[in-house]
Amino acid sequence: MTSTRRDALNYFVVSAVAMMAMVPSRVWAVVINANAIADFNSGNWRAAADQASRSRDPDNLAFAARSLLASALLSPSSRNRNSDISQARQFAEAALITEPLHIEGRLQLATALGLQARTGSPTRAFAAGLPQRVRRLLDSVVRDAPSQAWAHALLGGWHLEGLRIGGAGDVGRQFRSRKSLICQSYAP
């Protein structure tokens, strides 16, 4: 795969995840800290995470995770990217400790794990069980909340990432045969 095509495909996957990080996927059951929402909407994602994480309920913890994922994906500087993703994972896991079936917590954890898997080698990510865990989380959200559009979108991204990395028999060949069209359609 050429560098340009790989960059275009990466742009597509990261853009989809970034959109997910920015747009609330459901009406929050608990009132999210108003300062956190204001900070989030103005692009102060770390401040939003700090405000939301002060309340230890699962909705606020999931919102804190979403805020840090937005920071990791959308901040011009990638200096804090890995620490933002790691902290987002911790907030999402904390939300799930409090409420194991929390939909938003599972979505944020799947996103954080998926981003962590992309930072290293595919072999290391697979050995750590990251893609498998992401798949289980997304499948569980689709099962428990079938109208949750972001779960379906992230699951599609999961499949696309798998094809990008290794292909899969006939499906991989079909994808590769259409890759130039996909890359042209989604190039920055």
PDB file of C-alpha atoms in Angstrom:
ATOM      1  CA  MET A   1       0.000   0.000   0.000  1.00  0.00           C
ATOM      2  CA  THR A   2       1.402   3.398  -0.890  1.00  0.00           C
ATOM      3  CA  SER A   3       2.002   6.008   1.752  1.00  0.00           C
ATOM      4  CA  THR A   4      -0.689   8.275   0.274  1.00  0.00           C
ATOM      5  CA  ARG A   5      -3.313   5.545   0.330  1.00  0.00           C
ATOM      6  CA  ARG A   6      -2.377   4.490   3.857  1.00  0.00           C
ATOM      7  CA  ASP A   7      -2.607   8.129   4.968  1.00  0.00           C
ATOM      8  CA  ALA A   8      -6.033   8.532   3.354  1.00  0.00           C
ATOM      9  CA  LEU A   9      -7.343   5.370   4.985  1.00  0.00           C
ATOM     10  CA  ASN A  10      -5.919   6.401   8.356  1.00  0.00           C
ATOM     11  CA  TYR A  11      -7.545   9.813   7.889  1.00  0.00           C
ATOM     12  CA  PHE A  12     -10.903   8.126   7.296  1.00  0.00           C
ATOM     13  CA  VAL A  13     -10.661   5.891  10.387  1.00  0.00           C
ATOM     14  CA  VAL A  14      -9.389   8.670  12.661  1.00  0.00           C
ATOM     15  CA  SER A  15     -11.993  11.115  11.319  1.00  0.00           C
ATOM     16  CA  ALA A  16     -14.801   8.695  12.114  1.00  0.00           C
ATOM     17  CA  VAL A  17     -13.514   8.178  15.651  1.00  0.00           C
ATOM     18  CA  ALA A  18     -12.972  11.935  16.120  1.00  0.00           C
ATOM     19  CA  MET A  19     -16.560  12.636  15.084  1.00  0.00           C
ATOM     20  CA  MET A  20     -17.701  10.051  17.600  1.00  0.00           C
ATOM     21  CA  ALA A  21     -15.667  11.764  20.312  1.00  0.00           C
ATOM     22  CA  MET A  22     -17.262  15.135  19.586  1.00  0.00           C
ATOM     23  CA  VAL A  23     -20.934  14.271  19.257  1.00  0.00           C
ATOM     24  CA  PRO A  24     -22.909  13.027  22.257  1.00  0.00           C
ATOM     25  CA  SER A  25     -24.370   9.630  21.485  1.00  0.00           C
ATOM     26  CA  ARG A  26     -27.275   9.741  23.877  1.00  0.00           C
ATOM     27  CA  VAL A  27     -29.132  11.915  26.318  1.00  0.00           C
ATOM     28  CA  TRP A  28     -27.203  11.758  29.562  1.00  0.00           C
ATOM     29  CA  ALA A  29     -29.251  10.212  32.402  1.00  0.00           C
ATOM     30  CA  VAL A  30     -27.417  12.291  35.004  1.00  0.00           C
ATOM     31  CA  VAL A  31     -26.822  15.990  34.589  1.00  0.00           C
ATOM     32  CA  ILE A  32     -23.301  16.499  33.313  1.00  0.00           C
ATOM     33  CA  ASN A  33     -21.413  19.277  35.023  1.00  0.00           C
ATOM     34  CA  ALA A  34     -22.379  22.505  33.179  1.00  0.00           C
ATOM     35  CA  ASN A  35     -18.796  23.788  33.319  1.00  0.00           C
ATOM     36  CA  ALA A  36     -17.602  20.532  31.763  1.00  0.00           C
ATOM     37  CA  ILE A  37     -20.067  20.912  28.895  1.00  0.00           C
ATOM     38  CA  ALA A  38     -19.047  24.546  28.353  1.00  0.00           C
ATOM     39  CA  ASP A  39     -15.362  23.588  28.352  1.00  0.00           C
ATOM     40  CA  PHE A  40     -16.019  20.703  25.962  1.00  0.00           C
ATOM     41  CA  ASN A  41     -17.986  22.882  23.553  1.00  0.00           C
ATOM     42  CA  SER A  42     -15.217  25.503  23.521  1.00  0.00           C
ATOM     43  CA  GLY A  43     -12.494  22.928  22.823  1.00  0.00           C
ATOM     44  CA  ASN A  44     -11.028  22.901  26.339  1.00  0.00           C
ATOM     45  CA  TRP A  45     -11.272  19.128  26.488  1.00  0.00           C
ATOM     46  CA  ARG A  46      -8.822  18.491  29.334  1.00  0.00           C
ATOM     47  CA  ALA A  47     -10.607  21.058  31.500  1.00  0.00           C
ATOM     48  CA  ALA A  48     -13.923  19.397  30.597  1.00  0.00           C
ATOM     49  CA  ALA A  49     -12.520  16.029  31.659  1.00  0.00           C
ATOM     50  CA  ASP A  50     -11.282  17.498  34.935  1.00  0.00           C
ATOM     51  CA  GLN A  51     -14.685  19.059  35.690  1.00  0.00           C
ATOM     52  CA  ALA A  52     -16.671  15.937  34.774  1.00  0.00           C
ATOM     53  CA  SER A  53     -14.387  13.510  36.599  1.00  0.00           C
ATOM     54  CA  ARG A  54     -15.005  15.262  39.919  1.00  0.00           C
ATOM     55  CA  SER A  55     -18.393  13.588  40.004  1.00  0.00           C
ATOM     56  CA  ARG A  56     -17.768   9.874  40.190  1.00  0.00           C
ATOM     57  CA  ASP A  57     -21.049   8.772  38.573  1.00  0.00           C
ATOM     58  CA  PRO A  58     -20.755   6.713  35.360  1.00  0.00           C
ATOM     59  CA  ASP A  59     -22.237   9.379  33.060  1.00  0.00           C
ATOM     60  CA  ASN A  60     -19.751  12.027  34.166  1.00  0.00           C
ATOM     61  CA  LEU A  61     -16.856   9.560  34.044  1.00  0.00           C
ATOM     62  CA  ALA A  62     -17.824   8.527  30.507  1.00  0.00           C
ATOM     63  CA  PHE A  63     -18.086  12.216  29.562  1.00  0.00           C
ATOM     64  CA  ALA A  64     -14.589  12.768  31.015  1.00  0.00           C
ATOM     65  CA  ALA A  65     -13.332   9.882  28.868  1.00  0.00           C
ATOM     66  CA  ARG A  66     -15.039  11.336  25.781  1.00  0.00           C
ATOM     67  CA  SER A  67     -13.450  14.725  26.508  1.00  0.00           C
ATOM     68  CA  LEU A  68      -9.946  13.277  26.701  1.00  0.00           C
ATOM     69  CA  LEU A  69     -10.471  11.256  23.536  1.00  0.00           C
ATOM     70  CA  ALA A  70     -11.542  14.452  21.776  1.00  0.00           C
ATOM     71  CA  SER A  71      -8.362  16.087  23.079  1.00  0.00           C
ATOM     72  CA  ALA A  72      -6.227  13.178  21.872  1.00  0.00           C
ATOM     73  CA  LEU A  73      -7.752  13.221  18.406  1.00  0.00           C
ATOM     74  CA  LEU A  74      -8.336  16.905  17.784  1.00  0.00           C
ATOM     75  CA  SER A  75      -5.643  18.861  19.611  1.00  0.00           C
ATOM     76  CA  PRO A  76      -3.047  20.346  17.270  1.00  0.00           C
ATOM     77  CA  SER A  77      -0.236  19.061  19.478  1.00  0.00           C
ATOM     78  CA  SER A  78       0.103  15.333  19.943  1.00  0.00           C
ATOM     79  CA  ARG A  79       2.394  15.834  22.937  1.00  0.00           C
ATOM     80  CA  ASN A  80      -0.223  14.539  25.406  1.00  0.00           C
ATOM     81  CA  ARG A  81      -1.990  12.140  23.040  1.00  0.00           C
ATOM     82  CA  ASN A  82      -0.959   8.862  24.698  1.00  0.00           C
ATOM     83  CA  SER A  83      -1.557  10.150  28.229  1.00  0.00           C
ATOM     84  CA  ASP A  84      -4.998  11.495  27.193  1.00  0.00           C
ATOM     85  CA  ILE A  85      -5.932   8.106  25.729  1.00  0.00           C
ATOM     86  CA  SER A  86      -4.627   6.273  28.793  1.00  0.00           C
ATOM     87  CA  GLN A  87      -6.539   8.546  31.186  1.00  0.00           C
ATOM     88  CA  ALA A  88      -9.679   8.234  29.028  1.00  0.00           C
ATOM     89  CA  ARG A  89      -9.379   4.461  29.323  1.00  0.00           C
ATOM     90  CA  GLN A  90      -9.130   4.774  33.110  1.00  0.00           C
ATOM     91  CA  PHE A  91     -12.227   6.996  33.293  1.00  0.00           C
ATOM     92  CA  ALA A  92     -14.223   4.626  31.058  1.00  0.00           C
ATOM     93  CA  GLU A  93     -13.138   1.629  33.133  1.00  0.00           C
ATOM     94  CA  ALA A  94     -14.138   3.496  36.324  1.00  0.00           C
ATOM     95  CA  ALA A  95     -17.575   4.167  34.822  1.00  0.00           C
ATOM     96  CA  LEU A  96     -17.936   0.450  34.113  1.00  0.00           C
ATOM     97  CA  ILE A  97     -16.879  -0.522  37.629  1.00  0.00           C
ATOM     98  CA  THR A  98     -19.771   1.579  38.921  1.00  0.00           C
ATOM     99  CA  GLU A  99     -22.217   0.418  36.245  1.00  0.00           C
ATOM    100  CA  PRO A 100     -20.914  -2.577  34.242  1.00  0.00           C
ATOM    101  CA  LEU A 101     -23.507  -2.279  31.453  1.00  0.00           C
ATOM    102  CA  HIS A 102     -23.144   1.483  30.966  1.00  0.00           C
ATOM    103  CA  ILE A 103     -23.503   2.021  27.225  1.00  0.00           C
ATOM    104  CA  GLU A 104     -21.475   5.228  26.955  1.00  0.00           C
ATOM    105  CA  GLY A 105     -18.747   3.820  29.200  1.00  0.00           C
ATOM    106  CA  ARG A 106     -18.406   0.784  26.917  1.00  0.00           C
ATOM    107  CA  LEU A 107     -18.259   2.979  23.815  1.00  0.00           C
ATOM    108  CA  GLN A 108     -15.581   5.210  25.316  1.00  0.00           C
ATOM    109  CA  LEU A 109     -13.557   2.222  26.526  1.00  0.00           C
ATOM    110  CA  ALA A 110     -13.764   0.602  23.075  1.00  0.00           C
ATOM    111  CA  THR A 111     -12.582   3.859  21.496  1.00  0.00           C
ATOM    112  CA  ALA A 112      -9.677   4.262  23.934  1.00  0.00           C
ATOM    113  CA  LEU A 113      -8.588   0.636  23.512  1.00  0.00           C
ATOM    114  CA  GLY A 114      -8.833   0.927  19.732  1.00  0.00           C
ATOM    115  CA  LEU A 115      -6.647   4.023  19.756  1.00  0.00           C
ATOM    116  CA  GLN A 116      -4.144   2.313  22.057  1.00  0.00           C
ATOM    117  CA  ALA A 117      -4.049  -0.646  19.669  1.00  0.00           C
ATOM    118  CA  ARG A 118      -3.188   1.683  16.775  1.00  0.00           C
ATOM    119  CA  THR A 119      -0.192   3.214  18.571  1.00  0.00           C
ATOM    120  CA  GLY A 120       1.867   0.011  18.622  1.00  0.00           C
ATOM    121  CA  SER A 121       2.453  -2.879  16.300  1.00  0.00           C
ATOM    122  CA  PRO A 122      -0.537  -4.974  15.252  1.00  0.00           C
ATOM    123  CA  THR A 123       1.172  -8.073  16.669  1.00  0.00           C
ATOM    124  CA  ARG A 124       1.639  -6.471  20.084  1.00  0.00           C
ATOM    125  CA  ALA A 125      -1.938  -5.146  20.122  1.00  0.00           C
ATOM    126  CA  PHE A 126      -3.309  -8.569  19.221  1.00  0.00           C
ATOM    127  CA  ALA A 127      -1.135 -10.292  21.851  1.00  0.00           C
ATOM    128  CA  ALA A 128      -2.463  -7.833  24.457  1.00  0.00           C
ATOM    129  CA  GLY A 129      -6.015  -8.698  23.409  1.00  0.00           C
ATOM    130  CA  LEU A 130      -6.932  -5.119  22.486  1.00  0.00           C
ATOM    131  CA  PRO A 131      -8.762  -5.755  19.187  1.00  0.00           C
ATOM    132  CA  GLN A 132     -10.588  -8.715  20.706  1.00  0.00           C
ATOM    133  CA  ARG A 133     -11.713  -6.665  23.713  1.00  0.00           C
ATOM    134  CA  VAL A 134     -12.843  -3.783  21.474  1.00  0.00           C
ATOM    135  CA  ARG A 135     -14.905  -6.212  19.415  1.00  0.00           C
ATOM    136  CA  ARG A 136     -16.533  -7.739  22.514  1.00  0.00           C
ATOM    137  CA  LEU A 137     -17.403  -4.291  23.884  1.00  0.00           C
ATOM    138  CA  LEU A 138     -18.916  -3.120  20.589  1.00  0.00           C
ATOM    139  CA  ASP A 139     -20.831  -6.359  20.072  1.00  0.00           C
ATOM    140  CA  SER A 140     -22.252  -6.040  23.590  1.00  0.00           C
ATOM    141  CA  VAL A 141     -23.420  -2.467  22.938  1.00  0.00           C
ATOM    142  CA  VAL A 142     -25.026  -3.472  19.631  1.00  0.00           C
ATOM    143  CA  ARG A 143     -26.768  -6.344  21.433  1.00  0.00           C
ATOM    144  CA  ASP A 144     -27.939  -4.215  24.392  1.00  0.00           C
ATOM    145  CA  ALA A 145     -28.710  -1.000  22.476  1.00  0.00           C
ATOM    146  CA  PRO A 146     -29.297  -1.939  18.817  1.00  0.00           C
ATOM    147  CA  SER A 147     -30.289   1.628  17.882  1.00  0.00           C
ATOM    148  CA  GLN A 148     -26.967   3.017  19.191  1.00  0.00           C
ATOM    149  CA  ALA A 149     -25.595   4.374  15.901  1.00  0.00           C
ATOM    150  CA  TRP A 150     -22.080   5.033  17.206  1.00  0.00           C
ATOM    151  CA  ALA A 151     -21.671   1.385  18.186  1.00  0.00           C
ATOM    152  CA  HIS A 152     -22.447   0.360  14.602  1.00  0.00           C
ATOM    153  CA  ALA A 153     -20.107   3.040  13.222  1.00  0.00           C
ATOM    154  CA  LEU A 154     -17.252   1.983  15.505  1.00  0.00           C
ATOM    155  CA  LEU A 155     -17.849  -1.667  14.665  1.00  0.00           C
ATOM    156  CA  GLY A 156     -17.577  -0.771  10.982  1.00  0.00           C
ATOM    157  CA  GLY A 157     -14.312   1.018  11.759  1.00  0.00           C
ATOM    158  CA  TRP A 158     -13.120  -2.083  13.630  1.00  0.00           C
ATOM    159  CA  HIS A 159     -13.725  -4.207  10.528  1.00  0.00           C
ATOM    160  CA  LEU A 160     -12.097  -1.639   8.254  1.00  0.00           C
ATOM    161  CA  GLU A 161      -9.034  -1.490  10.498  1.00  0.00           C
ATOM    162  CA  GLY A 162      -8.737  -5.279  10.414  1.00  0.00           C
ATOM    163  CA  LEU A 163      -8.844  -5.244   6.636  1.00  0.00           C
ATOM    164  CA  ARG A 164      -6.332  -2.391   6.492  1.00  0.00           C
ATOM    165  CA  ILE A 165      -3.862  -4.297   8.627  1.00  0.00           C
ATOM    166  CA  GLY A 166      -4.106  -7.792   7.266  1.00  0.00           C
ATOM    167  CA  GLY A 167      -6.965  -8.356   4.917  1.00  0.00           C
ATOM    168  CA  ALA A 168      -9.149 -11.406   5.169  1.00  0.00           C
ATOM    169  CA  GLY A 169      -9.268 -13.760   2.233  1.00  0.00           C
ATOM    170  CA  ASP A 170     -11.877 -12.831  -0.356  1.00  0.00           C
ATOM    171  CA  VAL A 171     -13.101  -9.869   1.685  1.00  0.00           C
ATOM    172  CA  GLY A 172      -9.546  -8.528   1.898  1.00  0.00           C
ATOM    173  CA  ARG A 173      -9.066  -8.947  -1.852  1.00  0.00           C
ATOM    174  CA  GLN A 174     -12.351  -7.150  -2.537  1.00  0.00           C
ATOM    175  CA  PHE A 175     -11.349  -4.350  -0.191  1.00  0.00           C
ATOM    176  CA  ARG A 176      -7.907  -4.018  -1.770  1.00  0.00           C
ATOM    177  CA  SER A 177      -9.451  -3.942  -5.259  1.00  0.00           C
ATOM    178  CA  ARG A 178     -11.616  -0.979  -4.189  1.00  0.00           C
ATOM    179  CA  LYS A 179      -9.040   0.667  -1.955  1.00  0.00           C
ATOM    180  CA  SER A 180      -8.094   3.376  -4.467  1.00  0.00           C
ATOM    181  CA  LEU A 181     -11.747   4.386  -4.782  1.00  0.00           C
ATOM    182  CA  ILE A 182     -12.130   4.449  -0.993  1.00  0.00           C
ATOM    183  CA  CYS A 183      -8.935   6.454  -0.564  1.00  0.00           C
ATOM    184  CA  GLN A 184      -9.971   8.955  -3.254  1.00  0.00           C
ATOM    185  CA  SER A 185     -13.362   9.387  -1.621  1.00  0.00           C
ATOM    186  CA  TYR A 186     -11.985  10.037   1.855  1.00  0.00           C
ATOM    187  CA  ALA A 187      -8.647  11.726   1.186  1.00  0.00           C
ATOM    188  CA  PRO A 188      -8.121  14.987   3.106  1.00  0.00           C
TER     189      PRO A 188
END
